[in-house]
Amino acid sequence: MPSSLFISSFNMKKIGAYFILIFSSLLLLICYSPELLKRTAHFFGENGGVFASTRYQYGDLYGLSNDAKFRIPKPENTLKLLDSFVVDSKDLDLVMLGDSYFYSFFQTNANNFERIKQFDFVRWSDKTNLQIPPKSNRKRILLIEVVERNAFDHLQLSFTKKRLSPEKSGTTLNEENPFLVENNLEAILFDHAFFRPFKELKTYIWKDFLKKEIPGVRYSSDGSFMYLSETVEGSQVGNSFSYLSEMEKVSLEKQLNQINSYYLKNGFDKVCLTIIPNPVRVLEKGRKANDLFDFLSTNKNIGLSFVNVLPVLSKNAEQNFYRSDSHWNLKGAEKYRSLVNETLLSFGKN
Amino acid sequence: MVFNSLHFLVFFGIVTSAYFLLAHKFRWVLLLIASCYFYMIFKPEYILILGFTILIDYYAGILIENAKGAKRKAFLSLSLLANVGVLAVFKYYFFAGDIFVKFSHLLGSDLHWPTWEIVLPIGLSFHTFQAMSYTIEVYRGNQKAERHFGIYSLYVMFYPQLVAGPIERPQNLIHQFYQKHTIDKARIHSGILQMLQGLFKKVVIADRLAQFVDFTYSDISNQSSFSLLLASIFYSFQIYCDFSGYSDIAIGASKVMGIDLMKNFNAPYLAKSLPDFWRRWHISLSTWFKDYVYFSLGGNRVSIPKWYGNILIVFLLSGIWHGANWNFVIWGILHGILQIVGLQINRIFPSLSVANLQSKFGVLVYQIWTFLLVNFTWVFFRLNHISDIKLFFEGLWHNWQLPFQSNFSLREIGFSCLLIGGLFLVDKGKLKWPAGGFWFKASLAIFVIYLFGVFNAKQFIYFQF
């Protein structure tokens, strides 16, 4: 065999160096480019196997904790559209400003709702705003959906205006943070099924051997549910158990009234607010949560219509939420839709 | 960019592989660009301050070399003044203002000190001291002035040691940038294993202990005496593992590229006396002060009162070098006083001198005593407010009846103590890498670091200096 077919040791070293250079450069390039990152994630997602992402496969809280006891497959299907309606007429338009509680569980379609002809949806996390659609001859309702932990951040006119306003804004919201390189790298390198056993072993050592709390999550008192730690403890207002001062309540009331006035002036006939309770609020019955929902449901000074989801989600609460995810499940989503539909059916009848 | 991040891992892969693939004459360009990127990740605009220091000292070096007589001294003084000036503006301005205002209040006047928004550039004291050592060595004739501006810039900016040392001397580093380094498997393996050892110290030991220390020190008045005592001991090991871990990664990363940096730590908690401790702790800074300040003041070849004065000055400066705050001043002075007390005891009772130690038990007693003294002084280093220091010592004395509260389970406290025990064995040379090839050792280290590491990309403590 001719000796030229052999790769000398020196060349092997150089080939190794080239390989590291190309691989590392590609990694860095992907992490700096949101578009490339999306494509890479999509590529891994499509191929599955050992490269499949495990971040949301078993629920976002499993993705945070890697607790093997909570490795429960999460169905990916969304709620079926209504196949029969209480009333046949489609005499309302609905614009919804919401988050993953809606878009991960519902199809963006008017047939989720009673009486709705035209349905528009804008996410709190969208990069550009939604221009308020031209007014038809139908009445129009704005439905604001927000999860309790984000309520105080999001329910401010300056915040909602950036997402939904009469003019199309040219500015980009939620710009990519360049300092997310570390998170992006972690996702590309380690968010694969192959690493799952190692991650679960680490969690076992932390939680069961060293008796440490897993960063980002907390467990229900009976150990059967996981919660986002920020909803359970800490000083921030999104926590279900933090005391709400009078000043905070007055400020919230003021903001809600500003939101209501602004959208009534800009083509809406009614503004409805739904706050999805943090799961811990409804699941931990032995712990007294703060009075946010009581305040909103009994306060006559608030102009917009507060649709209180708390009672329906509290009933058989364990059936309405995932054990390893911070969201409700399809049953919880269904209850929400029923309640919203009750509100829509009663609109204009009082 | 912090060493304990994936970003650094990728950066290191790119820079090191490109370094070996590039022709030798272009390597300094690569390292310089890489060092700028590394530094600018923290706060891009502060590269200008670094640029200023580099420019001043580069020309100062040439001018000193070309000048004769008093002019040499004048150029050196100007260069030192510029470097100290940068430190004074960015690091000590507010501290000086605080002293000025308090002093004016004492005199009954109400003078104000103009303030503006300023953030301390990361690692400022390190690269300023490194730059100063260059002009001093050129002045002393130990180093030829570097004519290649790129190489000189790289001497100040070389990324592994840019933000937290070791503070290199020009004689050790500059000539290495001219040497051609080829891919040396044994060197690369040894460098990577040293980096892994440093990473282990940082994320498995230091960042774990930091959780206990931060929790305890965040609410000193409600902590039991035992918690406070344990926190102070844990902090001694946290700062050791944090800083020596950084040094290991810096030295290892350079070694992979064929460049040797000086040793910065040598089992400091096995020291038998305080002078011995300072020969083992942050060696590059201790020798800097010894070579450029202590000896310049006359060292110990002066009268005893002056000698003691020299010691006090050096430790006071060392304290101030660490930070513009009273706690660092006290920390430095305390070390100076303890050294002087030790020297005085040795003069009165020569039989107690470390040099006369015979038994292993005697050595152990001295090692424990030295550790306790160092541990005591770390309290002043860690707690930034005099009121907190007071609370700490009051709590240590009075709070025995309070229940022990902690964010650590007993198991984790035990585990942490086990890690500290392991660290002693490593320092004593009794615990070494397991037998096996490089890949086995590296894989094992990565696995252990992953399983037991605390990954919150916490910055290294010494970055703030």
Coordinates of C-alpha atoms in Angstrom, one line a residue, chain A residues 13-14 17-18 20-21 24-25 28 32 179 182 185-186 190 198-199 201-202 205-206 208-212, chain B residues 5-7 10 13-14 17-18 21 37 41 183 208 211 408-409 411-412 415 447 450-455:
Chain A
K13 CA -3.2 16.7 14.7
K14 CA -4.0 19.4 12.1
A17 CA -7.5 21.3 15.1
Y18 CA -9.5 22.0 11.9
I20 CA -12.4 21.8 16.6
L21 CA -12.2 25.2 14.8
S24 CA -16.7 25.6 17.6
S25 CA -17.1 28.4 15.1
L28 CA -20.8 30.3 18.1
Y32 CA -25.5 34.6 17.8
F179 CA -26.3 37.7 26.5
E182 CA -24.9 30.9 27.1
L185 CA -25.2 27.0 23.7
E186 CA -26.6 24.9 26.5
F190 CA -27.0 19.5 25.9
F198 CA -27.1 12.2 33.3
K199 CA -29.3 15.2 34.1
L201 CA -28.8 11.5 38.0
K202 CA -27.6 15.0 38.9
I205 CA -28.0 13.6 43.8
W206 CA -29.1 17.2 44.5
D208 CA -32.5 13.0 47.2
F209 CA -28.9 12.8 48.4
L210 CA -27.9 16.4 49.3
K211 CA -31.5 17.4 50.1
K212 CA -31.1 20.6 48.1
Chain B
S5 CA -19.2 29.2 31.0
L6 CA -19.9 27.3 27.8
H7 CA -19.2 30.5 25.9
V10 CA -16.3 27.4 22.6
G13 CA -11.8 25.8 21.2
I14 CA -11.8 28.4 18.4
S17 CA -7.2 25.5 17.2
A18 CA -6.8 28.6 15.1
L21 CA -3.3 26.3 12.4
Y37 CA -13.2 39.9 22.4
I41 CA -17.8 40.7 26.5
I183 CA 1.1 20.9 18.8
R208 CA -21.2 25.4 46.6
Q211 CA -24.3 29.4 48.7
F408 CA -27.6 23.5 53.5
S409 CA -28.8 20.1 54.8
R411 CA -25.6 16.0 54.4
E412 CA -24.5 18.9 52.3
F415 CA -20.3 16.7 51.8
F447 CA -18.6 13.7 34.7
Y450 CA -21.2 18.0 35.9
L451 CA -22.8 15.9 38.6
F452 CA -21.6 17.9 41.6
G453 CA -21.0 21.3 40.1
V454 CA -23.1 24.4 40.8
F455 CA -23.6 26.0 37.4

